[in-house]
PDB file of C-alpha atoms in Angstrom:
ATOM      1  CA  UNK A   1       2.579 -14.780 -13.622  1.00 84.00           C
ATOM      2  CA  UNK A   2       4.063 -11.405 -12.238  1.00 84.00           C
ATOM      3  CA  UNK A   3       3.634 -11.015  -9.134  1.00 92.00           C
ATOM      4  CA  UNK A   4       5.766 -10.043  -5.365  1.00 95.00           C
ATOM      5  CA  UNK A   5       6.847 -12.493  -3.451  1.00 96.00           C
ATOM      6  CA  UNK A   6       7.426 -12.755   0.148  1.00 97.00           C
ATOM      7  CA  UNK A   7       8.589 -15.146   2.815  1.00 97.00           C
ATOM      8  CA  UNK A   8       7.778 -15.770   5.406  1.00 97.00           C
ATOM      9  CA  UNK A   9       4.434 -15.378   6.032  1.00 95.00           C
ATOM     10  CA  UNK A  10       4.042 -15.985   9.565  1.00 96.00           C
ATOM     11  CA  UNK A  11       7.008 -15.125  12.347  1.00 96.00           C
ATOM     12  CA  UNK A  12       6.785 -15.365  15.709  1.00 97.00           C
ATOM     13  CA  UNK A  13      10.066 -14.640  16.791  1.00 96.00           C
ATOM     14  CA  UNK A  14      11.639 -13.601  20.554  1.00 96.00           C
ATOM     15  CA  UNK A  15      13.269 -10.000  21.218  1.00 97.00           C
ATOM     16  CA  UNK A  16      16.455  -9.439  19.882  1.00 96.00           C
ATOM     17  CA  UNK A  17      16.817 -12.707  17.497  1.00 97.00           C
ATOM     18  CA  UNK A  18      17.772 -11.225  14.252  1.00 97.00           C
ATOM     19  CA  UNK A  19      15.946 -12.062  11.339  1.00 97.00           C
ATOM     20  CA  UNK A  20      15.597 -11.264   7.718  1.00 98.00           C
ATOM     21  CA  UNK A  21      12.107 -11.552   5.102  1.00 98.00           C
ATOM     22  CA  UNK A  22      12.930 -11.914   2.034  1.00 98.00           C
ATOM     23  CA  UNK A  23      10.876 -10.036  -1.111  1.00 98.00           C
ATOM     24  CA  UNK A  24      11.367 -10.920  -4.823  1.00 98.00           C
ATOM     25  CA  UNK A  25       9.724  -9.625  -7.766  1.00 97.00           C
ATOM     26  CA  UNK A  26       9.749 -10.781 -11.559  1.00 95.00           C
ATOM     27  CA  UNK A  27       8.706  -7.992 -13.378  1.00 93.00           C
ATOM     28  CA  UNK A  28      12.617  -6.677 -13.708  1.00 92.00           C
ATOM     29  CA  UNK A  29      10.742  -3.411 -11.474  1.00 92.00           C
ATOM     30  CA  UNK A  30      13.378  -0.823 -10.919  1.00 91.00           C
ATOM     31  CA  UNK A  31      11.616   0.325  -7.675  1.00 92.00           C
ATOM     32  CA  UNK A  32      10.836  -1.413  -4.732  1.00 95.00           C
ATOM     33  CA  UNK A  33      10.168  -0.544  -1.044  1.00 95.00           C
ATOM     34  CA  UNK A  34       8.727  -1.897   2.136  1.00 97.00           C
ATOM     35  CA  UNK A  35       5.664  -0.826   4.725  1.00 96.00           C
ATOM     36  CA  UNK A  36       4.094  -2.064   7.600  1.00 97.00           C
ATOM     37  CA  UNK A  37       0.707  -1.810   8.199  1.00 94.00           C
ATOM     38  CA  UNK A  38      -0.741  -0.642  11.928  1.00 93.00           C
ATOM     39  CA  UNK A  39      -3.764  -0.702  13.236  1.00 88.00           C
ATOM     40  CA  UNK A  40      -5.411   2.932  12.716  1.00 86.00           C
ATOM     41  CA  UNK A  41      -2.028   3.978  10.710  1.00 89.00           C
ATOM     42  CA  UNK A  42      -2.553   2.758   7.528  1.00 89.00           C
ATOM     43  CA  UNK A  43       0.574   1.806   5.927  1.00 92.00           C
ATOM     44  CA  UNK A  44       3.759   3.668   6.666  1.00 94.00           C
ATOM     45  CA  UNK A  45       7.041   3.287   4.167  1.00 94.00           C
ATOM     46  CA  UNK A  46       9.843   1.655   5.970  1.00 97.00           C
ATOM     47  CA  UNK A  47      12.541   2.252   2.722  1.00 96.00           C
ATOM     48  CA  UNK A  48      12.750   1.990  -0.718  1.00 94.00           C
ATOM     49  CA  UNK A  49      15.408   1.272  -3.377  1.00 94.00           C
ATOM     50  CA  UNK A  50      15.231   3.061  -6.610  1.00 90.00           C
ATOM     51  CA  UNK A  51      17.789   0.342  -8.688  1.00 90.00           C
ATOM     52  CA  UNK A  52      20.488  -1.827  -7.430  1.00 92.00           C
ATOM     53  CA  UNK A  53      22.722  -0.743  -4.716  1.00 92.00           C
ATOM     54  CA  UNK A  54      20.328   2.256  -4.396  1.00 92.00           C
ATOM     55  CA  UNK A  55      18.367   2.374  -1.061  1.00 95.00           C
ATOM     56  CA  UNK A  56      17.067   5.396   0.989  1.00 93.00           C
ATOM     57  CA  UNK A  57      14.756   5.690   4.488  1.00 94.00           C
ATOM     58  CA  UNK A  58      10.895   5.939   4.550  1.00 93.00           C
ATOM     59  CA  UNK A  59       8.811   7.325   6.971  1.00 92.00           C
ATOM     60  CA  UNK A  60      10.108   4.985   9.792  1.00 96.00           C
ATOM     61  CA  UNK A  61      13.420   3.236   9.338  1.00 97.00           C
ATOM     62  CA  UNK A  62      14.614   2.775  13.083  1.00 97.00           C
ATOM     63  CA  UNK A  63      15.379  -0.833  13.685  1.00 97.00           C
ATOM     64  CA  UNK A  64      15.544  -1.770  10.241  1.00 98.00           C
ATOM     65  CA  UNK A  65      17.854  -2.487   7.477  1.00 97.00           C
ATOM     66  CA  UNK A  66      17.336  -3.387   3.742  1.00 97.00           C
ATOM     67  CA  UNK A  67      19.738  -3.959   0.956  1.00 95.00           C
ATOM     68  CA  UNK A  68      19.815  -4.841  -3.053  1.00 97.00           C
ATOM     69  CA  UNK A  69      22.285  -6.820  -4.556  1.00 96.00           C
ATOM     70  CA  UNK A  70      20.146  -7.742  -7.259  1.00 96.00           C
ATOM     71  CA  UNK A  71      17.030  -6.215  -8.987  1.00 95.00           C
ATOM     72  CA  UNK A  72      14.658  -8.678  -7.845  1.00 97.00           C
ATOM     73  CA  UNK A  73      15.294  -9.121  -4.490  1.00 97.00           C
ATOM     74  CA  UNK A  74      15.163  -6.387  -1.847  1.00 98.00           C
ATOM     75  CA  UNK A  75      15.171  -8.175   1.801  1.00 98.00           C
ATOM     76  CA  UNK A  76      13.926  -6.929   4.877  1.00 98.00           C
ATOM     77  CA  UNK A  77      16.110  -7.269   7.837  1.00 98.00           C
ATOM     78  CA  UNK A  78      15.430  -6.371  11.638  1.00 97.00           C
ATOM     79  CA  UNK A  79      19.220  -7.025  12.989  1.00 96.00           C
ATOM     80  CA  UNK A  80      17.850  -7.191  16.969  1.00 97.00           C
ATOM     81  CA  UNK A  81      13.564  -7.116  16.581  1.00 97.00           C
ATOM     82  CA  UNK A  82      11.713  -5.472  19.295  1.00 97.00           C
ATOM     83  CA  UNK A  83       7.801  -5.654  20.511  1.00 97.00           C
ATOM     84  CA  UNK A  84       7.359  -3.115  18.525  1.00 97.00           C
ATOM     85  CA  UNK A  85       8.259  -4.174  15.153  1.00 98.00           C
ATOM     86  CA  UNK A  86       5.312  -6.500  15.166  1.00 98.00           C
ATOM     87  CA  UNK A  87       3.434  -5.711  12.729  1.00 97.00           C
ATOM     88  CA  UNK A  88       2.289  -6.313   9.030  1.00 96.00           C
ATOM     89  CA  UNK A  89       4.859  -5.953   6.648  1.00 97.00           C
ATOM     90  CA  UNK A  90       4.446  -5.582   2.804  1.00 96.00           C
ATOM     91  CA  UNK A  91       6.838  -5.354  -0.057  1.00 97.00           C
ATOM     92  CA  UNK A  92       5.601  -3.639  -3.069  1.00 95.00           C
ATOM     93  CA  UNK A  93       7.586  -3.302  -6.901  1.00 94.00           C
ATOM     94  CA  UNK A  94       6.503  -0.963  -9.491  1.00 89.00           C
ATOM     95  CA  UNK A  95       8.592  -0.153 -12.876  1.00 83.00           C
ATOM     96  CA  UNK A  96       9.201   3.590 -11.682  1.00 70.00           C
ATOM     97  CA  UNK A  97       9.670   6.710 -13.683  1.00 62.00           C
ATOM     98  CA  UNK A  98       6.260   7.961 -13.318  1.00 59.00           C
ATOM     99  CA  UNK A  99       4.256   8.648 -10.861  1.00 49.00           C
ATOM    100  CA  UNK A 100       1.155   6.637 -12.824  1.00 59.00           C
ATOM    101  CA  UNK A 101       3.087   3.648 -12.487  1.00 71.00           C
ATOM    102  CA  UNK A 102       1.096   0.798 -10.201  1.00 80.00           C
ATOM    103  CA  UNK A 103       2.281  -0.741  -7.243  1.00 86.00           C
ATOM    104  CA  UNK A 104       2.276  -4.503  -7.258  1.00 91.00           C
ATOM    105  CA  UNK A 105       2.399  -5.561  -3.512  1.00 93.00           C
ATOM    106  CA  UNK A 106       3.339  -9.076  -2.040  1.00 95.00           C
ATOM    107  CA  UNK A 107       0.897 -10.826  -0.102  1.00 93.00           C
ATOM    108  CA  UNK A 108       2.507  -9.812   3.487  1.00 95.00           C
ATOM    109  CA  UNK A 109       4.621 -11.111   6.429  1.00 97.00           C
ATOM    110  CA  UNK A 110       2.695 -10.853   9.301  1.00 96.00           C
ATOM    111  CA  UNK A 111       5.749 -10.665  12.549  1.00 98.00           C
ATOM    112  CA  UNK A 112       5.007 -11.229  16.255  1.00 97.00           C
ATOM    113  CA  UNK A 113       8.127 -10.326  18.346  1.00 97.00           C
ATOM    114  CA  UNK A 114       7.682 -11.586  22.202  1.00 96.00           C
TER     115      UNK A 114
ATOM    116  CA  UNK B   1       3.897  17.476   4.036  1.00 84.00           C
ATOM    117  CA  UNK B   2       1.734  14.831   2.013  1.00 89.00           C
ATOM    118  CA  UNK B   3      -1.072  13.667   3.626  1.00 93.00           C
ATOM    119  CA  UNK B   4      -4.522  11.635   2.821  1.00 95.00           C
ATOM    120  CA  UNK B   5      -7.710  11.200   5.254  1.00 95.00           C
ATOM    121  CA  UNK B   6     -10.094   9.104   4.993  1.00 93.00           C
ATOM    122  CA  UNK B   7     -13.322   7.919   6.263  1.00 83.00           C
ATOM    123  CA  UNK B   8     -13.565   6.281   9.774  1.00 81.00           C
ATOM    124  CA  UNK B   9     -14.669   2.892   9.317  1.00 83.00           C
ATOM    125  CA  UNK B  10     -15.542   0.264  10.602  1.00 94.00           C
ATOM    126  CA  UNK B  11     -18.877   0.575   7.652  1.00 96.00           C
ATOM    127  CA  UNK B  12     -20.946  -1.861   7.517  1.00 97.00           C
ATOM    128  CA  UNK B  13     -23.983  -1.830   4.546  1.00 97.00           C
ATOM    129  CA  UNK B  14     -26.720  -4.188   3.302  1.00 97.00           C
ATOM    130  CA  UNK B  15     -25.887  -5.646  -0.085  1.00 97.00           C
ATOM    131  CA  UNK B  16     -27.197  -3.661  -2.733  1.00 97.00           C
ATOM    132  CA  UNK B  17     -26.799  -0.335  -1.042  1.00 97.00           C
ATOM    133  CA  UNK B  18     -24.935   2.887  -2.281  1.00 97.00           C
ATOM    134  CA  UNK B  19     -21.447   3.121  -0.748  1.00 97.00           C
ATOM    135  CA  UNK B  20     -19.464   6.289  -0.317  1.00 97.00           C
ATOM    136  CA  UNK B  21     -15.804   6.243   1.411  1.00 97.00           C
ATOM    137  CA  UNK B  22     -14.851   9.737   2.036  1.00 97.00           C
ATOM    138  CA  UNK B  23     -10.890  10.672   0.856  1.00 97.00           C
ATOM    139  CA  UNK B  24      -9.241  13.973   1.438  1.00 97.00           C
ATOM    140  CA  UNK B  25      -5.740  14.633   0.717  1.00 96.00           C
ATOM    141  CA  UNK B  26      -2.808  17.734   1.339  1.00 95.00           C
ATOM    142  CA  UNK B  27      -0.129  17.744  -1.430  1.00 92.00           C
ATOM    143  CA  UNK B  28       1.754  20.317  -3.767  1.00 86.00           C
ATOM    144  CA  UNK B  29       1.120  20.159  -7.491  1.00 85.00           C
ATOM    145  CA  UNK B  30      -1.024  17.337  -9.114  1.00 88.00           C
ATOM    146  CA  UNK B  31      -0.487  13.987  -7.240  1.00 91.00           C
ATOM    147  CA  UNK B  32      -1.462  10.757  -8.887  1.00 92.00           C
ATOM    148  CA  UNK B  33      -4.461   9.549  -6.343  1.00 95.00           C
ATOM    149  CA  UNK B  34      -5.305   5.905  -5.759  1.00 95.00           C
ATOM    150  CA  UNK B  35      -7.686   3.727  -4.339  1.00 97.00           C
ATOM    151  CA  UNK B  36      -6.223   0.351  -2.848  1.00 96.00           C
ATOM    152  CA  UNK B  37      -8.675  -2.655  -2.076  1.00 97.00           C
ATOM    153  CA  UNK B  38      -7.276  -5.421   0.642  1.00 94.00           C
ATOM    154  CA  UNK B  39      -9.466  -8.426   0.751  1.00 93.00           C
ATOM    155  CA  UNK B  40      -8.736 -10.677   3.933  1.00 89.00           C
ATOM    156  CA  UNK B  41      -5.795 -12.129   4.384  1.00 85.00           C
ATOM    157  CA  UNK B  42      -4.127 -10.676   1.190  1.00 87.00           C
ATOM    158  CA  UNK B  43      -2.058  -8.259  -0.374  1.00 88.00           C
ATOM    159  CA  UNK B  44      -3.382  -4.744  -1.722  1.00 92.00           C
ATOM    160  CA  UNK B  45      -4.648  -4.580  -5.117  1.00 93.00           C
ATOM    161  CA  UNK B  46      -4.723  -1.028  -7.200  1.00 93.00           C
ATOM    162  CA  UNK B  47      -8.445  -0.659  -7.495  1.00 96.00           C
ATOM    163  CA  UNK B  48      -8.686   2.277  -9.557  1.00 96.00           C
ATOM    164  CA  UNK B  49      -6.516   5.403  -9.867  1.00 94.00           C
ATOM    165  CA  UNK B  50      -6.676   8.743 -11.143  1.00 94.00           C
ATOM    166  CA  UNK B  51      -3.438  11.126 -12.929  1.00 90.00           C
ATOM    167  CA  UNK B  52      -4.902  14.166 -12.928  1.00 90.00           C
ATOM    168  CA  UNK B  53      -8.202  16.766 -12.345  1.00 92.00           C
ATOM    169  CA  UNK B  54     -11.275  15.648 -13.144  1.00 94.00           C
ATOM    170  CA  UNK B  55      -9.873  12.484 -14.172  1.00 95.00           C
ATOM    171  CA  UNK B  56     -12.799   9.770 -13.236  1.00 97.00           C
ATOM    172  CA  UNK B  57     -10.900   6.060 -12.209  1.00 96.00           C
ATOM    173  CA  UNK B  58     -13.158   3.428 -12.754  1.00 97.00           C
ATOM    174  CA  UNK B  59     -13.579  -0.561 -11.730  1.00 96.00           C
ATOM    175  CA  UNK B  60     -15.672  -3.036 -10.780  1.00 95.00           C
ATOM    176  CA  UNK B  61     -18.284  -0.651 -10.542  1.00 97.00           C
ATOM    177  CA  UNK B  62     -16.605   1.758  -8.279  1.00 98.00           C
ATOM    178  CA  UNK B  63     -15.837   5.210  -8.928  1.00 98.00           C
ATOM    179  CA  UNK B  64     -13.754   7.913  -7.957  1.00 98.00           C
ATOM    180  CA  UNK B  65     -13.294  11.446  -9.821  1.00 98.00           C
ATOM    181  CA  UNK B  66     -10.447  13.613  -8.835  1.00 97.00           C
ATOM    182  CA  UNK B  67     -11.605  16.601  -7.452  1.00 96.00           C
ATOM    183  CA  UNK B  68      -8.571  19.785  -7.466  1.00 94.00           C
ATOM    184  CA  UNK B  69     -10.609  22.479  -6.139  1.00 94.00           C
ATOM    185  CA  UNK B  70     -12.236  20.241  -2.629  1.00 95.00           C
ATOM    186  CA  UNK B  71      -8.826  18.060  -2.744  1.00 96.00           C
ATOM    187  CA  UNK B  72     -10.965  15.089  -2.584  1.00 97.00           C
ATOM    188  CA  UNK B  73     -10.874  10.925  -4.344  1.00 98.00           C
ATOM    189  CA  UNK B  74     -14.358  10.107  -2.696  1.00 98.00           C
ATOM    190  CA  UNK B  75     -14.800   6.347  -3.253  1.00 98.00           C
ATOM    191  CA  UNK B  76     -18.086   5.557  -4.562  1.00 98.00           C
ATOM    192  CA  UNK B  77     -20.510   2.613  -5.996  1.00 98.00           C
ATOM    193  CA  UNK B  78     -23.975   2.029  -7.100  1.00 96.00           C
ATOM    194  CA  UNK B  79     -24.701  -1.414  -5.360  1.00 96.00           C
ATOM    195  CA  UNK B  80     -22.182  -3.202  -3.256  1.00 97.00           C
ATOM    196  CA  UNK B  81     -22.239  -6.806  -2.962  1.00 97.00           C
ATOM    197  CA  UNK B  82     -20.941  -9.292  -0.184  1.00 96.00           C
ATOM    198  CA  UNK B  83     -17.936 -10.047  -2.155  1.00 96.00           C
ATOM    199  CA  UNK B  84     -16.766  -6.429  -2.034  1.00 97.00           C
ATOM    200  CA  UNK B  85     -16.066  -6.675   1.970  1.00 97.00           C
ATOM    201  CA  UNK B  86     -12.597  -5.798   2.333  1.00 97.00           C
ATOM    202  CA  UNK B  87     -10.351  -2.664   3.480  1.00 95.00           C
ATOM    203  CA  UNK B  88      -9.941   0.008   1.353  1.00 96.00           C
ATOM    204  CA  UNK B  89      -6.954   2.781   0.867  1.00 95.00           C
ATOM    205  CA  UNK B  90      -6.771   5.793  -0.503  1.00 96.00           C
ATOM    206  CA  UNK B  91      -3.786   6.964  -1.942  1.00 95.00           C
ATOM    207  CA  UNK B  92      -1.702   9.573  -3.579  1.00 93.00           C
ATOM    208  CA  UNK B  93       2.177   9.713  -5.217  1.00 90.00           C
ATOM    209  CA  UNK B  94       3.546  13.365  -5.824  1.00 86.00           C
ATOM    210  CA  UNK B  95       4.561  14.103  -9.125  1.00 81.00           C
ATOM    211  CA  UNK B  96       8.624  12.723  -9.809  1.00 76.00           C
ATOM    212  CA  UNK B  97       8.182  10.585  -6.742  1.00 77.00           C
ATOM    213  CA  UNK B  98       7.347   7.009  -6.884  1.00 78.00           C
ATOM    214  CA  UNK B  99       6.532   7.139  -3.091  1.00 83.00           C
ATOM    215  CA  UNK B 100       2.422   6.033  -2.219  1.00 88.00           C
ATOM    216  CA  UNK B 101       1.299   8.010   1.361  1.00 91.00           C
ATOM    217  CA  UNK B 102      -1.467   6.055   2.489  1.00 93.00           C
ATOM    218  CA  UNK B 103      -4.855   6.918   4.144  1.00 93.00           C
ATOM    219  CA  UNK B 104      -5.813   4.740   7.515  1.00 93.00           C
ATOM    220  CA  UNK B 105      -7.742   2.545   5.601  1.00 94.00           C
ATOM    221  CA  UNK B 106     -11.523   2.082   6.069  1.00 95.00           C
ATOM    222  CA  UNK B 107     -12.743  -1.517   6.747  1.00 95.00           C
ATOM    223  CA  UNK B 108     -15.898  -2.299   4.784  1.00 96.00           C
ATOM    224  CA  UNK B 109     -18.412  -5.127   5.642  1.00 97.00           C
ATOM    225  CA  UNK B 110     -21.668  -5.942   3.214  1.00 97.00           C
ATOM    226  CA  UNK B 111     -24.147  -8.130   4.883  1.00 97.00           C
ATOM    227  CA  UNK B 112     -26.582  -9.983   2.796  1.00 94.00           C
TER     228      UNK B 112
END
Protein backbone atom coordinates (compact mmCIF):
# COMPACT_ATOMS: atom_id res chain seq x y z
CA UNK A 1 0.00 0.00 0.00
CA UNK A 2 1.65 3.51 -0.66
CA UNK A 3 1.33 5.53 1.75
CA UNK A 4 3.61 8.28 4.39
CA UNK A 5 4.66 7.19 7.31
CA UNK A 6 5.34 8.88 10.48
CA UNK A 7 6.50 8.24 14.01
CA UNK A 8 5.74 9.15 16.53
CA UNK A 9 2.44 9.98 16.87
CA UNK A 10 2.13 11.39 20.18
CA UNK A 11 5.21 13.46 22.04
CA UNK A 12 5.08 15.08 25.00
CA UNK A 13 8.42 16.12 25.50
CA UNK A 14 10.15 18.94 28.10
CA UNK A 15 11.93 22.25 26.71
CA UNK A 16 15.09 21.85 25.27
CA UNK A 17 15.26 17.80 25.01
CA UNK A 18 16.17 17.26 21.48
CA UNK A 19 14.22 15.07 19.48
CA UNK A 20 13.79 13.82 16.01
CA UNK A 21 10.21 12.33 13.98
CA UNK A 22 10.93 10.34 11.58
CA UNK A 23 8.85 10.33 7.93
CA UNK A 24 9.19 7.56 5.28
CA UNK A 25 7.51 7.15 2.11
CA UNK A 26 7.37 4.13 -0.46
CA UNK A 27 6.38 5.55 -3.49
CA UNK A 28 10.32 6.30 -4.50
CA UNK A 29 8.64 10.34 -4.36
CA UNK A 30 11.38 12.69 -5.31
CA UNK A 31 9.77 15.48 -3.18
CA UNK A 32 9.01 15.64 0.24
CA UNK A 33 8.49 18.39 2.88
CA UNK A 34 7.10 19.02 6.30
CA UNK A 35 4.16 21.46 7.92
CA UNK A 36 2.64 22.04 11.02
CA UNK A 37 -0.72 22.74 11.41
CA UNK A 38 -2.01 25.80 13.93
CA UNK A 39 -4.99 26.60 15.09
CA UNK A 40 -6.52 29.45 12.70
CA UNK A 41 -3.16 29.09 10.43
CA UNK A 42 -3.83 26.38 8.41
CA UNK A 43 -0.79 24.57 7.55
CA UNK A 44 2.48 26.38 7.15
CA UNK A 45 5.67 24.56 5.23
CA UNK A 46 8.46 24.02 7.61
CA UNK A 47 11.08 22.65 4.54
CA UNK A 48 11.17 20.57 1.78
CA UNK A 49 13.72 18.41 -0.09
CA UNK A 50 13.51 18.19 -3.78
CA UNK A 51 15.90 14.66 -4.08
CA UNK A 52 18.56 13.38 -1.87
CA UNK A 53 20.91 15.65 -0.18
CA UNK A 54 18.64 18.46 -1.51
CA UNK A 55 16.79 20.44 1.25
CA UNK A 56 15.67 24.15 1.35
CA UNK A 57 13.48 26.39 4.16
CA UNK A 58 9.63 26.82 4.10
CA UNK A 59 7.67 29.38 5.41
CA UNK A 60 8.97 28.87 9.04
CA UNK A 61 12.20 27.00 9.57
CA UNK A 62 13.49 28.56 12.97
CA UNK A 63 14.14 25.81 15.42
CA UNK A 64 14.17 23.17 13.02
CA UNK A 65 16.36 20.97 11.06
CA UNK A 66 15.70 18.22 8.40
CA UNK A 67 17.99 16.13 6.35
CA UNK A 68 17.91 13.23 3.45
CA UNK A 69 20.26 10.64 3.23
CA UNK A 70 18.00 8.51 1.46
CA UNK A 71 14.89 9.01 -0.80
CA UNK A 72 12.47 7.67 1.51
CA UNK A 73 13.19 9.07 4.57
CA UNK A 74 13.24 12.80 5.32
CA UNK A 75 13.30 13.25 9.36
CA UNK A 76 12.19 16.02 11.29
CA UNK A 77 14.45 17.22 13.95
CA UNK A 78 13.92 20.05 16.67
CA UNK A 79 17.73 20.05 18.14
CA UNK A 80 16.48 22.11 21.59
CA UNK A 81 12.19 22.17 21.25
CA UNK A 82 10.48 25.10 22.66
CA UNK A 83 6.61 25.79 23.81
CA UNK A 84 6.20 26.88 20.77
CA UNK A 85 6.95 24.13 18.50
CA UNK A 86 3.92 22.32 19.78
CA UNK A 87 2.00 21.76 17.31
CA UNK A 88 0.72 19.32 14.53
CA UNK A 89 3.23 18.22 12.31
CA UNK A 90 2.71 16.49 8.87
CA UNK A 91 5.02 15.03 6.33
CA UNK A 92 3.75 14.91 2.87
CA UNK A 93 5.63 13.04 -0.55
CA UNK A 94 4.56 13.66 -3.99
CA UNK A 95 6.57 12.43 -7.29
CA UNK A 96 7.35 16.19 -8.30
CA UNK A 97 7.87 17.72 -11.67
CA UNK A 98 4.52 19.13 -12.02
CA UNK A 99 2.62 21.12 -10.30
CA UNK A 100 -0.61 18.52 -10.85
CA UNK A 101 1.22 16.10 -8.97
CA UNK A 102 -0.80 15.02 -5.50
CA UNK A 103 0.42 15.26 -2.18
CA UNK A 104 0.27 12.09 -0.17
CA UNK A 105 0.47 13.21 3.55
CA UNK A 106 1.33 10.99 6.68
CA UNK A 107 -1.12 10.68 9.27
CA UNK A 108 0.64 13.39 11.74
CA UNK A 109 2.79 13.77 14.91
CA UNK A 110 0.97 15.63 17.20
CA UNK A 111 4.12 17.39 19.81
CA UNK A 112 3.48 18.94 23.25
CA UNK A 113 6.69 20.68 24.50
CA UNK A 114 6.32 21.71 28.43
CA UNK B 1 3.05 36.58 -2.50
CA UNK B 2 0.73 33.37 -2.77
CA UNK B 3 -2.07 33.39 -0.77
CA UNK B 4 -5.61 31.41 -0.33
CA UNK B 5 -8.74 32.51 1.97
CA UNK B 6 -11.21 30.72 2.90
CA UNK B 7 -14.43 30.56 4.63
CA UNK B 8 -14.63 31.08 8.47
CA UNK B 9 -15.87 28.03 9.91
CA UNK B 10 -16.80 26.55 12.42
CA UNK B 11 -20.21 25.39 9.79
CA UNK B 12 -22.37 23.36 11.00
CA UNK B 13 -25.49 21.94 8.50
CA UNK B 14 -28.35 19.41 8.73
CA UNK B 15 -27.68 16.32 6.66
CA UNK B 16 -29.00 16.63 3.37
CA UNK B 17 -28.42 20.32 3.00
CA UNK B 18 -26.48 22.28 0.21
CA UNK B 19 -22.94 23.14 1.35
CA UNK B 20 -20.83 25.94 0.00
CA UNK B 21 -17.12 26.66 1.46
CA UNK B 22 -16.02 29.89 0.10
CA UNK B 23 -12.07 29.85 -1.43
CA UNK B 24 -10.28 32.86 -2.72
CA UNK B 25 -6.78 32.87 -3.71
CA UNK B 26 -3.72 35.67 -4.87
CA UNK B 27 -1.13 34.06 -7.23
CA UNK B 28 0.77 34.88 -10.60
CA UNK B 29 0.02 32.78 -13.64
CA UNK B 30 -2.28 29.63 -13.48
CA UNK B 31 -1.81 27.79 -10.10
CA UNK B 32 -2.95 24.23 -9.74
CA UNK B 33 -5.91 24.73 -6.93
CA UNK B 34 -6.87 22.02 -4.47
CA UNK B 35 -9.29 21.06 -2.08
CA UNK B 36 -7.90 18.95 0.98
CA UNK B 37 -10.44 16.95 3.27
CA UNK B 38 -9.06 16.02 7.04
CA UNK B 39 -11.35 13.65 8.76
CA UNK B 40 -10.61 13.43 12.65
CA UNK B 41 -7.71 12.31 13.79
CA UNK B 42 -6.09 11.74 10.31
CA UNK B 43 -3.98 12.83 7.68
CA UNK B 44 -5.22 15.13 4.66
CA UNK B 45 -6.58 13.50 1.72
CA UNK B 46 -6.59 15.38 -1.95
CA UNK B 47 -10.30 15.71 -2.38
CA UNK B 48 -10.50 17.08 -5.69
CA UNK B 49 -8.23 19.44 -7.65
CA UNK B 50 -8.30 21.57 -10.52
CA UNK B 51 -5.04 22.47 -13.33
CA UNK B 52 -6.38 25.09 -14.96
CA UNK B 53 -9.57 27.75 -15.85
CA UNK B 54 -12.70 26.53 -15.90
CA UNK B 55 -11.45 23.25 -15.07
CA UNK B 56 -14.44 21.60 -12.80
CA UNK B 57 -12.65 18.94 -9.95
CA UNK B 58 -15.02 16.54 -8.98
CA UNK B 59 -15.56 13.76 -5.96
CA UNK B 60 -17.71 12.28 -3.82
CA UNK B 61 -20.22 14.54 -4.89
CA UNK B 62 -18.39 17.71 -4.29
CA UNK B 63 -17.51 20.23 -6.70
CA UNK B 64 -15.30 22.93 -7.35
CA UNK B 65 -14.77 24.88 -10.83
CA UNK B 66 -11.82 27.09 -11.18
CA UNK B 67 -12.82 30.41 -11.62
CA UNK B 68 -9.67 32.94 -13.36
CA UNK B 69 -11.57 36.01 -13.68
CA UNK B 70 -13.17 36.10 -9.51
CA UNK B 71 -9.85 34.04 -8.45
CA UNK B 72 -12.09 31.72 -6.70
CA UNK B 73 -12.20 27.27 -5.95
CA UNK B 74 -15.66 27.63 -4.09
CA UNK B 75 -16.26 24.19 -2.54
CA UNK B 76 -19.61 22.97 -3.19
CA UNK B 77 -22.19 19.84 -2.80
CA UNK B 78 -25.70 18.92 -3.39
CA UNK B 79 -26.50 16.99 -0.07
CA UNK B 80 -23.99 16.50 2.65
CA UNK B 81 -24.17 13.63 4.84
CA UNK B 82 -22.88 12.97 8.51
CA UNK B 83 -19.96 11.13 7.24
CA UNK B 84 -18.66 14.18 5.39
CA UNK B 85 -17.84 16.09 8.89
CA UNK B 86 -14.34 16.86 8.70
CA UNK B 87 -11.94 20.01 7.96
CA UNK B 88 -11.50 21.10 4.73
CA UNK B 89 -8.43 23.03 2.81
CA UNK B 90 -8.18 24.82 0.03
CA UNK B 91 -5.20 24.89 -1.83
CA UNK B 92 -3.07 26.10 -4.63
CA UNK B 93 0.76 25.16 -6.11
CA UNK B 94 2.24 27.84 -8.59
CA UNK B 95 3.18 26.64 -11.78
CA UNK B 96 7.17 24.91 -11.64
CA UNK B 97 6.74 24.78 -7.90
CA UNK B 98 5.77 21.74 -6.09
CA UNK B 99 5.08 23.93 -2.96
CA UNK B 100 0.96 23.66 -1.60
CA UNK B 101 0.02 27.30 0.36
CA UNK B 102 -2.78 26.39 2.38
CA UNK B 103 -6.08 28.17 3.33
CA UNK B 104 -7.01 28.20 7.35
CA UNK B 105 -9.08 25.41 6.93
CA UNK B 106 -12.86 25.45 7.60
CA UNK B 107 -14.19 22.85 10.11
CA UNK B 108 -17.43 21.28 8.90
CA UNK B 109 -20.02 19.48 11.16
CA UNK B 110 -23.37 17.65 9.57
CA UNK B 111 -25.88 16.82 12.17
CA UNK B 112 -28.44 14.26 11.43
Amino acid sequence: EAQVTQNPRYLITVTGKKLTVTCSQNMNHEYMSWYRQDPGLGLRQIYYSMNVEVTDKGDVPEGYKVSRKEKRNFPLILESPSPNQTSLYFCASNRGQGSYNEQFFGPGTRLTVL
Amino acid sequence: GNSVTQMEGPVTLSEEAFLTINCTYTATGYPSLFWYVQYPGEGLQLLLKATKADDKGSNKGFEATYRKETTSFHLEKGSVQVSDSAVYFCALRPVGNEKLTFGTGTRLTIIP
